[in-house]
Structure formats: structure tokens, C-alpha cells
Coordinates of C-alpha atoms and ligand atoms in Angstrom, one line a residue:
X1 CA 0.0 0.0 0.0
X2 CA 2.2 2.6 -1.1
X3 CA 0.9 6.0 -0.7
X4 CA 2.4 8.4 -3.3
X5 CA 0.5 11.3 -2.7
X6 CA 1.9 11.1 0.9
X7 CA 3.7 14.4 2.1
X8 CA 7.5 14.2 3.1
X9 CA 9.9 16.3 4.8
X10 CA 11.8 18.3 2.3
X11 CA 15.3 17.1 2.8
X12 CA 17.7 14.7 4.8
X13 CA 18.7 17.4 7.6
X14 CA 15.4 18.5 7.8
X15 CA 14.2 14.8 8.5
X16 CA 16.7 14.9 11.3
X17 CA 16.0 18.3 12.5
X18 CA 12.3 16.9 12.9
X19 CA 13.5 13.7 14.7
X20 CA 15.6 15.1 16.8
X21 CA 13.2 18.2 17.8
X22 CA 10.3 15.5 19.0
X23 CA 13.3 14.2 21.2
X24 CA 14.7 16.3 22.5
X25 CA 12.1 18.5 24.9
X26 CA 11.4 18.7 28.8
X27 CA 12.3 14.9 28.7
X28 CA 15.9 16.0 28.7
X29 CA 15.7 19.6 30.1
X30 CA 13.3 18.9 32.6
X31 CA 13.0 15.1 33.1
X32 CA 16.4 14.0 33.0
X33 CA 18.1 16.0 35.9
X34 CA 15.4 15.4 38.5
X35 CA 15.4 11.6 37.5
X36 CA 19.5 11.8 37.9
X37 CA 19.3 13.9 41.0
X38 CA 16.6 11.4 42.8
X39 CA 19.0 8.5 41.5
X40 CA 22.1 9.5 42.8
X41 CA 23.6 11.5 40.1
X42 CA 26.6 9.8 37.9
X43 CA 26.1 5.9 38.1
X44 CA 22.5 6.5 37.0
X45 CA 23.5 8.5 33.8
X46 CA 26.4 6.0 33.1
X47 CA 23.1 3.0 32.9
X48 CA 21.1 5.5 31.1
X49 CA 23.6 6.3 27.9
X50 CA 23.9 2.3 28.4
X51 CA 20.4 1.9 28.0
X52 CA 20.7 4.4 24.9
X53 CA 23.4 2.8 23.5
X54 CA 22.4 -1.0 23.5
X55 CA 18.3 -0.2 23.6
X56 CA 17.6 3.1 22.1
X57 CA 19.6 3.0 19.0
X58 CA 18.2 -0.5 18.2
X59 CA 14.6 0.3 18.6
X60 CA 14.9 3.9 17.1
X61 CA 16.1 2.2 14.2
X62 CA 13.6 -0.5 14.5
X63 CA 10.8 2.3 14.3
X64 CA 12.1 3.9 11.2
X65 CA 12.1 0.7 9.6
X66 CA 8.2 0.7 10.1
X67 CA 7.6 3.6 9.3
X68 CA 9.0 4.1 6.4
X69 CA 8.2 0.7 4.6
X70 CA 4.9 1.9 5.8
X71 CA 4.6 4.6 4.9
X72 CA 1.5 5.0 7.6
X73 CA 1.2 6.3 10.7
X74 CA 1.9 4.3 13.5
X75 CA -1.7 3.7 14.4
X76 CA -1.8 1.7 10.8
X77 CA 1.6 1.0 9.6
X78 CA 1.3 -2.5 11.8
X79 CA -1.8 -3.4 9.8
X80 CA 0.3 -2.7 6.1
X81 CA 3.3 -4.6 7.7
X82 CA 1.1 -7.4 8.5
X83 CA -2.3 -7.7 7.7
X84 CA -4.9 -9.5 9.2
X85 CA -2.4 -10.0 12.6
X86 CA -2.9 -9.0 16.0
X87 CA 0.3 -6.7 15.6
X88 CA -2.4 -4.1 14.8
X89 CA -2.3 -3.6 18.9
X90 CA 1.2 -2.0 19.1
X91 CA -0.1 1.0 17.0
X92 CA -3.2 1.4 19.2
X93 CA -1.0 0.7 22.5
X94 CA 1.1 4.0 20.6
X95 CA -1.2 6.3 20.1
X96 CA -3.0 6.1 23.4
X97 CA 0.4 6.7 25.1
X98 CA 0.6 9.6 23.0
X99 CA -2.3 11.1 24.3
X100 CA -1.7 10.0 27.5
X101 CA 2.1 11.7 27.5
X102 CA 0.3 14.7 26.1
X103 CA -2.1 14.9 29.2
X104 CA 0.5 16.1 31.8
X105 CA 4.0 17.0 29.3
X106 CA 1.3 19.8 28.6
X107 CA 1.4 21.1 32.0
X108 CA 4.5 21.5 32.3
X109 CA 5.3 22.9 28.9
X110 CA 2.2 25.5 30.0
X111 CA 4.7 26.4 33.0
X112 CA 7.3 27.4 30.8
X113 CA 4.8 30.2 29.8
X114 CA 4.3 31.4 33.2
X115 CA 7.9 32.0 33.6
X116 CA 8.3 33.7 30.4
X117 CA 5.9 36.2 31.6
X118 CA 7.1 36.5 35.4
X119 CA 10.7 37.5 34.0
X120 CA 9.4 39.9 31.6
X121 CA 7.1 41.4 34.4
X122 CA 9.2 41.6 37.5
X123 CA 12.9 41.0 35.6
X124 CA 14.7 39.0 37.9
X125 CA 14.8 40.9 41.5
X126 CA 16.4 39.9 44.6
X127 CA 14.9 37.0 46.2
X128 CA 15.9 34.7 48.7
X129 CA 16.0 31.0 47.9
X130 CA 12.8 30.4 49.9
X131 CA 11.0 32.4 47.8
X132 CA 11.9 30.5 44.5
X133 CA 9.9 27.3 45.9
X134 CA 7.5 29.4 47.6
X135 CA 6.1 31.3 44.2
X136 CA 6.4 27.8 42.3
X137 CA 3.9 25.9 45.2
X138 CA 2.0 28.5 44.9
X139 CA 1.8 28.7 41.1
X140 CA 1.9 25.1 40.6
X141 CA -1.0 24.4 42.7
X142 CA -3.1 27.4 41.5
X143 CA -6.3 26.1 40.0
X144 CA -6.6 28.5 37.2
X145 CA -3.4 30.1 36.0
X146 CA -1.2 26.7 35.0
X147 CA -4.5 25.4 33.3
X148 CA -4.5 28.7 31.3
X149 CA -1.5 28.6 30.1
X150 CA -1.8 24.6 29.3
X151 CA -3.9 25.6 26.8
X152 CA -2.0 28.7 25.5
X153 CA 0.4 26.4 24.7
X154 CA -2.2 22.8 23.2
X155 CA -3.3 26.1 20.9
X156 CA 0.1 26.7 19.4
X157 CA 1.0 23.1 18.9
X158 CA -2.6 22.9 17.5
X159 CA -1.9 25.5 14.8
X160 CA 1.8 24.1 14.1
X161 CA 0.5 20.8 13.4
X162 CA -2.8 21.8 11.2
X163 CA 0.2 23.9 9.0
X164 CA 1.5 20.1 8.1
X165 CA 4.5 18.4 7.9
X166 CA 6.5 20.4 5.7
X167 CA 5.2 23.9 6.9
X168 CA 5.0 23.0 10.2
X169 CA 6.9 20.5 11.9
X170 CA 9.9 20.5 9.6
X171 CA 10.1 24.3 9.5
X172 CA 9.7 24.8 13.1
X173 CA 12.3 22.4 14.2
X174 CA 15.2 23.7 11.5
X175 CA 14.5 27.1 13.2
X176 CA 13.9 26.1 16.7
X177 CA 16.6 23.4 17.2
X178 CA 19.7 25.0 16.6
X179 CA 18.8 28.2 18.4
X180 CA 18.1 26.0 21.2
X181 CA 21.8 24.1 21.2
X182 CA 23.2 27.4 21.3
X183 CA 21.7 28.8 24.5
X184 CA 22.5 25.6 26.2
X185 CA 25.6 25.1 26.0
X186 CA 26.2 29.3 26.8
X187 CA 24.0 28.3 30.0
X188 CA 26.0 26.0 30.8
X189 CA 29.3 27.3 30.9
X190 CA 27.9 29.7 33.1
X191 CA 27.2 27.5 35.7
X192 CA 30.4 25.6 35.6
X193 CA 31.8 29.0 36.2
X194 CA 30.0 29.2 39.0
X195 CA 31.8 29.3 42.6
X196 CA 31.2 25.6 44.4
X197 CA 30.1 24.1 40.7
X198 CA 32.9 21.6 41.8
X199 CA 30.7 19.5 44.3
X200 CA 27.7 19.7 41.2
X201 CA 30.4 18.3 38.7
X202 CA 31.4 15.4 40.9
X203 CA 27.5 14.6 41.0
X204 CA 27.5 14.3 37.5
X205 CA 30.5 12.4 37.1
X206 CA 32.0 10.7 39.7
X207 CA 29.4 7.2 40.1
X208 CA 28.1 5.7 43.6
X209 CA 27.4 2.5 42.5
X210 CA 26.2 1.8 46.3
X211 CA 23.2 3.7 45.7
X212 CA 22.4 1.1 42.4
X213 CA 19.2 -1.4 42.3
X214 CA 16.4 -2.0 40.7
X215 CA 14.3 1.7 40.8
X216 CA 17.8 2.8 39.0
X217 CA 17.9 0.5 36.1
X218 CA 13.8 1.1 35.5
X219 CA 14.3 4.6 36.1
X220 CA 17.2 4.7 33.4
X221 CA 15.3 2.7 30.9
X222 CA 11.9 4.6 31.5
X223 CA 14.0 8.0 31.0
X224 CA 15.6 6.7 27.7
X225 CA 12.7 5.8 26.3
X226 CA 11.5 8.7 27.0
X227 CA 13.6 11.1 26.1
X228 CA 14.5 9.8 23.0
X229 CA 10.3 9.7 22.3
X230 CA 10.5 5.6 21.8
X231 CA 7.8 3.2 22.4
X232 CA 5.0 5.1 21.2
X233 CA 5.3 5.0 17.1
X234 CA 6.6 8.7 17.4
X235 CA 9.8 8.4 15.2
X236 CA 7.8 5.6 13.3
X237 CA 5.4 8.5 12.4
X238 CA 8.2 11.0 11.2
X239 CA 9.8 8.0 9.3
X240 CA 6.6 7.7 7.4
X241 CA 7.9 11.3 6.2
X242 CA 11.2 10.4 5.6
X243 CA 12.4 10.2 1.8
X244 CA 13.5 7.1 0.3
X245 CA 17.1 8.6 0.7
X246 CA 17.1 9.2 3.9
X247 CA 19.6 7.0 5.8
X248 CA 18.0 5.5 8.8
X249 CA 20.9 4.2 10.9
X250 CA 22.7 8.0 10.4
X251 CA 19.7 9.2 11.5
X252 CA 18.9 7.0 14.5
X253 CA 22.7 7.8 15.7
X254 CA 22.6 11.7 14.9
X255 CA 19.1 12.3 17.1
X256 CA 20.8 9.7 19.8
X257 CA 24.0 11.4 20.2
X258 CA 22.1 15.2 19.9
X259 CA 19.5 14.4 22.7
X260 CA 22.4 13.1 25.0
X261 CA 24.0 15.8 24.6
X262 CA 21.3 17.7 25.4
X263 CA 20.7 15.6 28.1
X264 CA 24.3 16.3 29.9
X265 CA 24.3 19.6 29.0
X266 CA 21.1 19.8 30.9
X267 CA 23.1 18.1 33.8
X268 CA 25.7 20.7 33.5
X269 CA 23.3 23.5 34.0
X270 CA 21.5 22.7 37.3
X271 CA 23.7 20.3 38.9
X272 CA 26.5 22.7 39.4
X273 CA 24.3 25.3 39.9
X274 CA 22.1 23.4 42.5
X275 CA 25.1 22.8 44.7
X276 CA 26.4 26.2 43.9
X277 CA 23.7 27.9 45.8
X278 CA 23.0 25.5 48.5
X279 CA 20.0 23.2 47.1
X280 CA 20.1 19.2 46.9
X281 CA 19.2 18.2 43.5
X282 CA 16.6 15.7 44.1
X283 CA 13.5 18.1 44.3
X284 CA 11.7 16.3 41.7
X285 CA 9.6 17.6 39.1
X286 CA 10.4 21.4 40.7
X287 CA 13.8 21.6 40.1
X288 CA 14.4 23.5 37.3
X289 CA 11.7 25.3 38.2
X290 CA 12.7 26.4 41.8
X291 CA 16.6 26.0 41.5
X292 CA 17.2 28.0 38.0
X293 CA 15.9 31.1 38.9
X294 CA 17.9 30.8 42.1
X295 CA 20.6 30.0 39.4
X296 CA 20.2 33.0 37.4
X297 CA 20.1 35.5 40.5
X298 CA 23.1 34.8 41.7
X299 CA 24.8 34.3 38.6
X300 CA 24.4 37.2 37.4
X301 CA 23.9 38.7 40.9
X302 CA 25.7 42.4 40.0
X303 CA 23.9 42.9 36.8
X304 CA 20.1 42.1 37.1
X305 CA 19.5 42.9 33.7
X306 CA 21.7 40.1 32.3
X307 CA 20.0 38.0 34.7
X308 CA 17.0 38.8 33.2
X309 CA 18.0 38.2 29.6
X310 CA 19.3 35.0 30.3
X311 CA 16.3 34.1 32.3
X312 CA 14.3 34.8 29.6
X313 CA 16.6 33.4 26.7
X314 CA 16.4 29.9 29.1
X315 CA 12.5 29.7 29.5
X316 CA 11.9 30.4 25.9
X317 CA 14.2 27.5 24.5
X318 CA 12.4 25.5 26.9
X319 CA 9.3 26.2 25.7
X320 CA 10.6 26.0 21.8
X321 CA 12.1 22.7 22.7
X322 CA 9.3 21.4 24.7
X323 CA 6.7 22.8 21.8
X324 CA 8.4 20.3 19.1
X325 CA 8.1 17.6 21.2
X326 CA 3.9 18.2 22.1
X327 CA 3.7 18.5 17.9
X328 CA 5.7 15.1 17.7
X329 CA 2.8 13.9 20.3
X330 CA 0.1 15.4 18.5
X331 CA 0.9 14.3 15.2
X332 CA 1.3 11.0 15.9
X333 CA -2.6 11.0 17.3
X334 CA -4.0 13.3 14.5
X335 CA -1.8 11.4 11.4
X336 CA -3.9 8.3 12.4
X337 CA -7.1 10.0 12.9
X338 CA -6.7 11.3 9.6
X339 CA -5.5 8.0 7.5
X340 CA -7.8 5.8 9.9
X341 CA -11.6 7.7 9.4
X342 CA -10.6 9.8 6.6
X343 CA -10.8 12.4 8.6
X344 CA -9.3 15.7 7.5
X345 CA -6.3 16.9 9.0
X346 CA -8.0 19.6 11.2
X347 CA -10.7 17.9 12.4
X348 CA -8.8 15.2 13.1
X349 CA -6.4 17.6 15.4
X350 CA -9.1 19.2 16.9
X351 CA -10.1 15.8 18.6
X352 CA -6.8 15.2 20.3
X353 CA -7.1 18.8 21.3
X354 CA -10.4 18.2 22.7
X355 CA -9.2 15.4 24.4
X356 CA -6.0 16.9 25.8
X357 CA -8.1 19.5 27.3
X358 CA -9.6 17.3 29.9
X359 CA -7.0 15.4 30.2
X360 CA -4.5 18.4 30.6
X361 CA -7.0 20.2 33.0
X362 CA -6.8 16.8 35.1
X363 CA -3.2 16.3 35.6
X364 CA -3.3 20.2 36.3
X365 CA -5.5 20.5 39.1
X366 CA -4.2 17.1 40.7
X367 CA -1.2 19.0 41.8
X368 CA -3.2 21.5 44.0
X369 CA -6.9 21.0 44.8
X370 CA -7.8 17.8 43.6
X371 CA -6.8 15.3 45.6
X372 CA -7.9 11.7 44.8
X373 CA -5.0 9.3 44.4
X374 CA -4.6 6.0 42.6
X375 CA -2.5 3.5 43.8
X376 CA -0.7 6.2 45.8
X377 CA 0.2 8.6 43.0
X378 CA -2.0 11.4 41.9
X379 CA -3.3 11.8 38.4
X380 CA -0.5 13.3 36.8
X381 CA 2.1 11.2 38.7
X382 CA 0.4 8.3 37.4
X383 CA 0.1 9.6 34.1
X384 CA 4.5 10.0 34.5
X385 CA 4.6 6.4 35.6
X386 CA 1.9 3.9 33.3
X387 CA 3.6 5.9 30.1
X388 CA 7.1 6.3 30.1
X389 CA 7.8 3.2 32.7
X390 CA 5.0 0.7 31.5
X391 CA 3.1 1.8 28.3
X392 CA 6.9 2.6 25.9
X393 CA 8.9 -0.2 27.3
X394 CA 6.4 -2.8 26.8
X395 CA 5.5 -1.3 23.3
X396 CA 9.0 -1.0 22.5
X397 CA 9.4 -4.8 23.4
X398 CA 7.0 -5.5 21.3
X399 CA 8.5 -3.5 18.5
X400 CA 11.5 -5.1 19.1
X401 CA 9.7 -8.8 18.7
X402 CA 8.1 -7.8 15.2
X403 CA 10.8 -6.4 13.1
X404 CA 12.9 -9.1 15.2
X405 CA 11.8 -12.0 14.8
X406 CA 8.3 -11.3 12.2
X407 CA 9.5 -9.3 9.7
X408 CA 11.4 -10.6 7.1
X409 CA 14.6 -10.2 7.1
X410 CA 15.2 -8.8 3.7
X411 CA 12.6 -6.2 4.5
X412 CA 14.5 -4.7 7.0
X413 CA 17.7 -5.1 5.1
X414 CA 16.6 -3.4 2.5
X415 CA 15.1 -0.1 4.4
X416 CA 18.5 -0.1 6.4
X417 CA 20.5 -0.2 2.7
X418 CA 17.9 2.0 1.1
X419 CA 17.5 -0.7 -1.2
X420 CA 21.4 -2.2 -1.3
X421 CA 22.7 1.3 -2.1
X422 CA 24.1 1.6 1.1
X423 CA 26.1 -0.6 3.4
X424 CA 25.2 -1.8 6.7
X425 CA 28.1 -3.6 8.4
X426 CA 25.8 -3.1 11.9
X427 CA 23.0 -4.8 10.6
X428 CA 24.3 -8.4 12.0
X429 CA 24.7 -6.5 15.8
X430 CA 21.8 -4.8 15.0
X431 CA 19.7 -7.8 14.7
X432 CA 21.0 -9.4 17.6
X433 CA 20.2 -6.5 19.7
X434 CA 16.9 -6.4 18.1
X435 CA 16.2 -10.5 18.6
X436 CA 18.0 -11.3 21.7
X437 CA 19.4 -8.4 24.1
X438 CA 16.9 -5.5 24.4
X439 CA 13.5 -8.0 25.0
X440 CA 15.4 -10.0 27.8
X441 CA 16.4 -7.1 29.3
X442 CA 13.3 -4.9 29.0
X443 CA 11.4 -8.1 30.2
X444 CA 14.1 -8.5 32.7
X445 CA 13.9 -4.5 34.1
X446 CA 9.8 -5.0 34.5
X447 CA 9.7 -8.2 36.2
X448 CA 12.1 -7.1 38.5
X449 CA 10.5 -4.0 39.1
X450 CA 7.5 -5.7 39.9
X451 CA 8.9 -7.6 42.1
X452 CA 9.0 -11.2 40.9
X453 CA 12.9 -11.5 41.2
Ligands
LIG501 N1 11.1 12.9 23.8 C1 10.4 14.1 24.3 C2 11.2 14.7 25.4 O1 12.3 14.3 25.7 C3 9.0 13.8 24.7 C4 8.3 13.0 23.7 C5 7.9 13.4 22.4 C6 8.0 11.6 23.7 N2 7.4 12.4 21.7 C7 7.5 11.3 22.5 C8 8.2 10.7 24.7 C9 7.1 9.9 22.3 C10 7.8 9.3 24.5 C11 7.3 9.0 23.3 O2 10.7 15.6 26.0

């Protein structure tokens, strides 16, 4: 079922651009140090580029391969693959973890919005460090103002993702992601520079393997996943776009090594800073919220209005990085709305915007005044947990199992080649990765986190 009208990204970089813009987002900026700092800091990120490494890159490249044979969305790119099969469910099990993500990655990217505004309203003015977690409690567990901006921010992605693939999400990310790299890495040289970044470093670098067991290695996994936006038919989506030049093992490695990087550089920017000023770096979801204003004040202590810019500079790349990512999300859920009922693409998006209202609005107000939990978590803890440490590794596993071990193997030969073209001396460790490592050990990491072994 080759689709010829089908739209694709306009050239290679661009396809990368887009790939690596749905990765990279809060998963990295946001996500990644407060995982780190809860899990004891280096040895945690040495079994998370692991987990990239030997499970990402395998499954990334497994994705593309669907995708682009495909050339469907995710939600029916398992029914071209093989028809008539049960397979079908790893699509549907995608695109309801795509709404799902969507549901509270929204509220956070809404905060980013908030704190655009505060530093262009009061600048950056003399605070003490009390007052940093003080004004984010209070923000965060506002019933109106974070809801607000939640859907300041569902619009945008709303109107980015009706634009299409070419006008939209490729043109976005080519301006947005390189602007973004930038800033980060000026951010963090700044807090290196900072006095006392030295205790912050050795967090980052120097592992504890004492604090090690189980909640680390499902933490790790969970956070690649993640982060590199596997396990929901996201990348299999944007492969779908991908030209029949496009090479997918290049691309798999250029959006793995670009969201690491991001990742560290992420590390490098609140950990020193963190211990710099005082502040243990295992706040949770708060931290970047609470410790890198903190960050900027003292920073820049002796010229507020530097403070200020780079306040400012920081919450906008976040949102910009965090907005490619909720389009990623999006599309996924709108491209098989549209392919699956023939629905056009803006009605289609206005359903998953519909739905990401309620949903949105939930995990909003179950940080402040709703307070029913479920199995101990509120709603958008829970949302965290059943997505990115149940919902993308068993989907990935199950990715892993079908271009593994159903697929034939001259299929994906031939999408990793681009047709014999290119050469693929990885494909044999590939496949082995594929077949025998990354299933054991994702079946492995959730047994044992379960509590079985
Ligand atoms: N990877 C993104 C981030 O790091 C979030 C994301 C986008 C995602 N698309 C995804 C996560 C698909 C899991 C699956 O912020």
C-alpha cells in the first residue's frame, strides 16, 4: 500500500532536525536531571547512555524501519506490515500513550509560559531562595493560572501541526533546534563558572554504585525511552515522512547522540548550579523550576538585567524545545485520525485537542486542589509512571519482537541499505540486539521491578 501522494519532509537534515526536535524536549531539560538527581547523580547516567546505546539506538532504528516501509502512521503501519495479525495492537497501544504523554508533558510545557511572563514582568529581583519554591507551590497548585497557560500552549501546537508536515513541523524544528543548542551550551558554561560548581560536577561524574538497584535501572530505561520519544510510534510516524534517501541508521545515531547531549548539558546546567547555591538536586519535578531562577540570581547577581536576559533566553528554548516535542505527540494521534476515518487533518487535530483539554486540565489540578489518588500517585504522577515506565517499554518490546523476529529479514535489510545502495556492516549486531538483548532485558527491568525476582 504505497501511498504516493503522501507528504514528506523536504530534505535529509530537515528529517533529522524533525526527529531530533520531538526528542529532545522537557524529557531532557526537565526530566532527566530530576530523574538523575533522585537517583544518585553519575552511576544513574552511566546505565542511562547504556540503556541508549544497546536499547535506544536499536529500537529507534527498529521504528524507522516501520515507518517508512509503511509509509503510515503508527496507528496503521502495523496493519500494512502485516495484515490480518494482532500486531495491529502496538499502534493502538502507541497512540493512546501519545495522548496519554500529552495529558500532563502539557502542563508543564504550560509552565514554561508562566515563567516567560514573570521575567518579563518583574525582571529578575532579589529573592531569597525560599522564595523561588515558595512562588512555584503557589503557582503550581493554582487552580486556574497553569490550566491557562496549558492551553496557550495545546493552541500553538494545535496550529503548528494543522500547518502540516513540511510547513509546520519541519520548518519549526530547523529554526527552533539550533537556536536552542546554542543557549545551552552558553547556559551551561555559566554554571560551571559558577563558585562551588565543583561539588555539582562530581555529582555528574564521579558514580556511587552503592546507591544502584532495581528503581535505577527502571528509572534509566523509563528516562531513555522517554527522552529519545520511543515506544509510542513517534519516530515511526516522522519516518513515514522520511524520503527514500534518507539514511535511517545515520539518523537514528545523529538524534541519539544530539539528545544526550542535550541531556548532559542539561546536567551541567542545574547540577553545578544546584550545589552552587545551597540546594540538593533531588526536588523532583520542581527543580528547574525552583533551582534555576535561584541559578540566574546569583549568577548574574551584580547585573540584574543580564539575569533577566538569560532568564528569559532559558524559558523560551524550553518552551521552543518542549513545543516540538507536544507537535511530535500530537501528530502521531491526529496522522492516524486522519489516514484511519478519513478524517481531515483539522478535524482530526481538533479531537486530540479536545481530548487533551480534559485530560491536561486533570493532571493540572491534581497537583493543588484535587486530591484523589490511585495507587498512591495522583493523576498526573500516574500519568508520569503507566507511560514512560510501563506503556513505551512494553510497546518498544513489542517492536522489538516484530521487526525481530516477524518481519522478514530482507525487508528490513533493505530499508537499512535504502535498497542495497548503502552498506550496513551493523546490521548483524543490529539484529542481535533487536532478537536477543533489548526483549530480555526490557522483560528483565519489569519483572524485577514488579517484584518477581
Ligand atoms: N522525547 C520528548 C522529550 O524528551 C517527549 C516525547 C515526544 C516523547 N514524543 C514522545 C516521549 C514519544 C515518548 C514517546 O521531552
Amino acid at each position: 500500500m504505497q501511498n504516493s501522494g503522501r507528504v514528506n519532509f523536504g530534505s535529509k537534515i530537515g528529517a533529522i532536525l524533525a526527529a531530533a526536535g520531538s526528542a529532545v524536549g522537557l524529557g531532557n531539560i526537565w526530566r532527566f536531571p530530576y530523574e538523575a538527581g533522585n537517583h544518585g547523580g553519575a552511576a544513574f547516567i552511566l546505565i542511562y547512555l547504556v540503556c541508549v546505546l544497546l536499547m535506544g539506538m536499536p529500537i529507534m532504528i527498529a521504528e524507522f524501519t516501520v515507518g517508512r516501509r509503511a509509509k503510515a502512521s503508527t496507528g496503521r503501519a502495523f496493519s500494512v506490515l502485516a495484515p490480518g495479525t494482532q500486531w495491529k495492537w502496538i499502534g493502538f497501544l502507541g497512540v493512546l500513550a501519545g495522548l496519554l504523554i500529552l495529558g500532563y508533558y502539557l502542563v508543564v510545557a504550560g509552565w514554561t509560559l508562566e515563567y516567560i511572563l514573570q521575567t518579563v514582568v518583574n525582571g529578575t529581583v532579589q529573592q531569597q531562595p525560599e522564595d523561588f519554591v515558595n512562588a512555584f507551590q503557589n503557582f503550581s497548585k493554582d487552580p486556574f493560572r497553569p490550566v491557562l497557560w496549558l492551553l496557550v500552549f495545546l493552541l500553538l501546537t494545535h496550529y503548528i501541526v494543522v500547518k502540516g508536515v513540511k510547513d509546520g513541523i519541519e520548518k519549526s524544528s530547523k529554526i527552533f533546534m539550533p537556536v536552542l543548542f546554542i543557549l545551552i551550551v552558553v547556559l551551561a558554561v555559566c554554571s560551571i563558572s559558577l563558585p562551588n560548581a565543583g561539588k555539582g560536577l562530581e555529582f555528574l561524574l564521579k558514580p556511587d554504585f552503592s546507591k544502584v538497584n532495581a528503581d535505577v535501572f527502571l528509572g534509566a530505561m523509563g528516562q531513555a525511552f522517554f527522552s529519545l520519544s520511543l515506544g509510542m510510534g513517534c519516530l515511526s510516524t516522522y519516518a513515514s515522512y522520511f524520503g527514500s534517501d534518507t539514511q535511517l541508521g545515520k539518523t537514528a545515531l545523529s538524534v541519539g547522540v544530539i539528545d544526550s547531549m542535550v541531556a548532559i548539558l542539561a546536567g551541567l546546567i542545574i547540577f553545578p548550579a544546584a550545589f552552587s547555591v545551597g540546594i540538593q538536586p533531588d526536588a523532583g519535578p520542581s527543580l528547574i523550576f525552583i533551582t534555576l531562577p535561584n541559578v540566574f540570581q546569583q549568577a548574574f547577581g551584580g547585573v540584574p538585567i543580564l539575569a533577566t536576559v538569560f532568564s528569559l533566553m532559558f524559558y523560551v528554548l524550553l518552551a521552543l524545545a518542549a513545543l516540538t516535542s507536544t507537535i511530535s505527540l500530537h501528530e502521531v494521534v491526529t496522522a492516524y485520525l486522519n489516514e484511519r476515518f478519513n478524517l481531515k487533518r483539522s478535524r482530526a487535530a481538533l479531537f486530540v485537542t479536545g481530548f487533551c483539554i480534559v485530560t491536561g486540565i486533570l493532571s493540572s489540578l491534581s497537583l493543588g486542589v484535587w486530591e484523589t489518588k490511585f495507587f498512591g500517585l495522583g493523576f498526573f504522577d500516574l500519568l508520569d509512571f503507566v507511560t514512560a515506565k510501563m506503556m513505551l517499554p512494553i510497546n518498544g518490546l513489542l517492536v522489538c519482537l516484530f521487526v525481530g523476529w516477524y518481519l522478514k529479514k530482507s525487508i528490513s535489510r533493505e530499508e537499512l541499505t535504502n535498497g542495497g545502495v548503502l552498506r550496513a556492516p551493523y546490521y548483524s549486531t543490529y539484529m542481535f540486539l533487536l532478537r536477543y538483548v533489548v526483549p530480555v532485558a526490557i522483560f528483565l527491568i519489569m519483572i524485577n521491578e514488579l517484584g518477581f525476582i
